[in-house]
Short mmCIF file of C-alpha atoms in Angstrom, two decimals:
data_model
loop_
_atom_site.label_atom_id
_atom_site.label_comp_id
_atom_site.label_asym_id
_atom_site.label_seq_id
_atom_site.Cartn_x
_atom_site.Cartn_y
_atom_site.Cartn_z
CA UNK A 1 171.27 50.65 150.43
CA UNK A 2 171.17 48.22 153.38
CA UNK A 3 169.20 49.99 155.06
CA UNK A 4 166.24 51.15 152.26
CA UNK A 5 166.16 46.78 151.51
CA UNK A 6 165.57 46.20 155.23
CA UNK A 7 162.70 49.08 155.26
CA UNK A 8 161.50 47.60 152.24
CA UNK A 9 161.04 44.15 153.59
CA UNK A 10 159.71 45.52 157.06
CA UNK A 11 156.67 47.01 155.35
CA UNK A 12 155.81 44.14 152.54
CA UNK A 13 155.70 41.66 155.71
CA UNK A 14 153.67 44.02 157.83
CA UNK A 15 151.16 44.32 154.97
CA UNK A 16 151.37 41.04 154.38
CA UNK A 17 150.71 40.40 158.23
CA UNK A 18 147.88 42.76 158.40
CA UNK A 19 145.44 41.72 155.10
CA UNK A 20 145.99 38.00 156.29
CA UNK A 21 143.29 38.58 159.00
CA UNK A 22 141.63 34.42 159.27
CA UNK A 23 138.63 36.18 161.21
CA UNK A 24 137.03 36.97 158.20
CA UNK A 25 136.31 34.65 154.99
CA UNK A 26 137.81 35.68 152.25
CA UNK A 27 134.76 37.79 150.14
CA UNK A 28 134.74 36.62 146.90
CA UNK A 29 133.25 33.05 148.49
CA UNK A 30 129.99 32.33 147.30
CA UNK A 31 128.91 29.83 150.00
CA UNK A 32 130.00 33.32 152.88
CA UNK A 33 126.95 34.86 154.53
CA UNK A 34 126.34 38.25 153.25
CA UNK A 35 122.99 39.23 155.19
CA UNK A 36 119.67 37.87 157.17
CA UNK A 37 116.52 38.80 156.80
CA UNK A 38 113.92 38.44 159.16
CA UNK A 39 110.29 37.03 158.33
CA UNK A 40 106.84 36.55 160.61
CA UNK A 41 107.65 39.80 162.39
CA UNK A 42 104.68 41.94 164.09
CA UNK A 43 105.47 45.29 165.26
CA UNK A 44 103.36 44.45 168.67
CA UNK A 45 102.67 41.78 170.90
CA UNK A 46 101.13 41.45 174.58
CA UNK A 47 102.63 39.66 177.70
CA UNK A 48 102.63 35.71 177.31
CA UNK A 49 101.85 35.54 173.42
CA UNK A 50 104.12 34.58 171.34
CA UNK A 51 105.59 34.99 167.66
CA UNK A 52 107.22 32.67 165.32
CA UNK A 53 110.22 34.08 163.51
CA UNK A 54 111.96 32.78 160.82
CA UNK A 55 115.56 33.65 159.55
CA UNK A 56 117.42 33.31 155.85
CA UNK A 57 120.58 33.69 155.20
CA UNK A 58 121.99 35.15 151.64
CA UNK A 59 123.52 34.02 149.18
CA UNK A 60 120.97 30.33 149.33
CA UNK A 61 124.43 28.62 149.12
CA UNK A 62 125.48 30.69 152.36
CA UNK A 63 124.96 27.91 155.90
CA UNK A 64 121.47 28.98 156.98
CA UNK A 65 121.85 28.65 160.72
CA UNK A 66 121.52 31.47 163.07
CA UNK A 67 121.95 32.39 166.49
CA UNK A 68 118.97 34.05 168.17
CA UNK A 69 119.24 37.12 170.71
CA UNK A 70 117.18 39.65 172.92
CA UNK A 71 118.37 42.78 173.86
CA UNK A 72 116.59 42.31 177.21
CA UNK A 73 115.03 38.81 178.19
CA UNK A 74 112.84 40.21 181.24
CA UNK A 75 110.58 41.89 178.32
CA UNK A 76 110.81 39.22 175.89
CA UNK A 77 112.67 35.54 175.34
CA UNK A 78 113.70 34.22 171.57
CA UNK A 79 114.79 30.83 171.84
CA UNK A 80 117.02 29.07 169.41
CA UNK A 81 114.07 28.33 166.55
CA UNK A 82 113.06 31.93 166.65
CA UNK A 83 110.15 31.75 168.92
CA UNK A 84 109.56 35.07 170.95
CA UNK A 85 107.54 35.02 173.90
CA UNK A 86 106.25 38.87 175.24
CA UNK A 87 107.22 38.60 179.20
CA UNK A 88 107.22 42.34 180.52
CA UNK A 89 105.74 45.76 179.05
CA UNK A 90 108.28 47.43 177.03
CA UNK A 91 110.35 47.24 173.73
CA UNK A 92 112.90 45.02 173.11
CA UNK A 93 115.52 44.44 170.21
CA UNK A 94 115.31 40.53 168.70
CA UNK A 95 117.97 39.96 166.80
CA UNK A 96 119.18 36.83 163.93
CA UNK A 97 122.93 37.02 163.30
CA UNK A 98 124.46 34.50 160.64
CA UNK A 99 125.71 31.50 162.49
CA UNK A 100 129.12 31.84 160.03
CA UNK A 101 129.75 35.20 160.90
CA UNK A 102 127.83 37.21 163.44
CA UNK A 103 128.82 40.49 162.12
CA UNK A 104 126.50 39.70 159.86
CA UNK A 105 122.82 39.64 161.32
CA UNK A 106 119.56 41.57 161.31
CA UNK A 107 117.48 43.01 164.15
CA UNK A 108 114.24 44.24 164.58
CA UNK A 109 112.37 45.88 167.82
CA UNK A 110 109.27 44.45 169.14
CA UNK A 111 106.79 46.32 171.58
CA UNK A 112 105.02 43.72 174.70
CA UNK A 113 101.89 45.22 175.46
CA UNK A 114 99.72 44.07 179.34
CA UNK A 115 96.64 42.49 177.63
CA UNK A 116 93.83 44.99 177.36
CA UNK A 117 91.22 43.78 179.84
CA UNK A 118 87.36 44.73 178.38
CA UNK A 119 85.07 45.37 181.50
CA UNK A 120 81.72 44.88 180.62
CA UNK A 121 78.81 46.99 181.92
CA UNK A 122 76.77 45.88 184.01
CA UNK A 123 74.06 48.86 184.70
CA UNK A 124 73.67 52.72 183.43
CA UNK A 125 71.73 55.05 185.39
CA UNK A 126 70.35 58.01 184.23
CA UNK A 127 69.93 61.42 185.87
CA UNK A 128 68.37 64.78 184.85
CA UNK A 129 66.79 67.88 186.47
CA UNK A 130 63.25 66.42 185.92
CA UNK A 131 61.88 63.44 184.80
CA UNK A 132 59.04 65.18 183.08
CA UNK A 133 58.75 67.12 180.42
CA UNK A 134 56.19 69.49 178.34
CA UNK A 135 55.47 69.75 174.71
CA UNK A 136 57.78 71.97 173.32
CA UNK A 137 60.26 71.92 176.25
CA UNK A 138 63.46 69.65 177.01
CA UNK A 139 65.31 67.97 179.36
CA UNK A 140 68.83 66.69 179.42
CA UNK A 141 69.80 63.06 180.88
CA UNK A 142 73.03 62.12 181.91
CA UNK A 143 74.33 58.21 181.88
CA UNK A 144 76.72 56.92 183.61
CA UNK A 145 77.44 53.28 182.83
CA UNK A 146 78.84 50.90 186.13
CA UNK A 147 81.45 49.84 187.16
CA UNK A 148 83.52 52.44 186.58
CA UNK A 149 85.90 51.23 183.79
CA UNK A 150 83.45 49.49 181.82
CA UNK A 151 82.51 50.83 178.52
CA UNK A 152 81.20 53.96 178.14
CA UNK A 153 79.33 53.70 175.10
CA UNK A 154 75.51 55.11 175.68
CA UNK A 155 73.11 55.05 172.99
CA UNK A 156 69.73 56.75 173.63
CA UNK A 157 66.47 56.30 171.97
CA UNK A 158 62.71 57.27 172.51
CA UNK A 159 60.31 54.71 172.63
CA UNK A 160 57.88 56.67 171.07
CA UNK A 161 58.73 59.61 169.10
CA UNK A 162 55.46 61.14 168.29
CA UNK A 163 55.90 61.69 172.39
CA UNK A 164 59.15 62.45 173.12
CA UNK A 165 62.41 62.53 171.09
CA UNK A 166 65.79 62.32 172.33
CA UNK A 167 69.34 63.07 170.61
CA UNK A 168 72.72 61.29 170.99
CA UNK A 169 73.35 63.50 173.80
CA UNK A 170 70.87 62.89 176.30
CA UNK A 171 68.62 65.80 175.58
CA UNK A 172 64.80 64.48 175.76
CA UNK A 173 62.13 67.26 173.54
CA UNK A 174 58.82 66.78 174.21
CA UNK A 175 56.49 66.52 171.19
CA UNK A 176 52.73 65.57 172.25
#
């Protein structure tokens, strides 16, 4: 009998022991954190711009500070008001956990993009098997557009069509 009041009390203290964990709040708390949500996000942004996030906590009555994070700060920086800042190409997890409890927290990943750079043309030259051509018959012009990079987009047109008419392609009809 000893014995089963001694095993009796060993296990109501070691319960008692383990569901007394002060790491955690006690749940039913209304003012405890119970998840973040992140606003201002864009999927995308290129090296050196930045983003403004912002961070709530629920319940309202929960503290509404957070702690800011990056999975990798060489791609992108968060500082402490949420501010990301693209650094390096790549993707990167930001992430707002509750400044009460930072097993509770959100995260979302954000791609830095290198700034597209838009050449601009500055000639197109055109070349073809003849630069003559009959009633009836057709030639085909080529353009390329220089530098090389720049855009490509060619639009031809004839300056007189009861001459010559020419198609989106390059390809030049004569007509009179």
């Amino acid at each position: 009998m000893k014995k089963w009041i001694t095993l009796t009390l060993v296990f109501i203290l070691a319960f008692v022991f383990v569901g007394c964990n002060r790491d955690e709040p006690p749940i039913d708390d209304p003012n405890n954190a119970t998840a973040v949500t992140i606003s201002g996000a864009k999927a995308e942004i290129e090296i050196e711009e930045e983003m403004q996030l912002t961070a709530a906590v629920t319940p309202t009555t929960a503290a509404q500070a957070v702690n800011w994070s990056t999975s990798d700060a060489a791609i992108a920086t968060v500082d402490a008001t949420g501010k990301v800042v693209g650094v390096a190409a790549g993707v990167v997890e930001i992430k707002a956990a509750a400044a009460s409890n930072s097993k509770i927290f959100k995260s979302i990943n954000v791609t830095v993009n290198a700034p597209v750079v838009i050449i601009d043309p500055t000639s197109v030259e055109l070349t073809g098997t003849k630069t003559e051509v009959t009633m009836g018959s057709y030639i085909t012009l080529v353009a390329t557009v220089l530098p090389e990079g720049a855009s490509q987009e060619v639009t031809f047109a004839s300056s007189d069509e009861a001459i010559a008419t020419v198609s989106s392609i390059g390809r030049v009809t004569g007509v009179a």
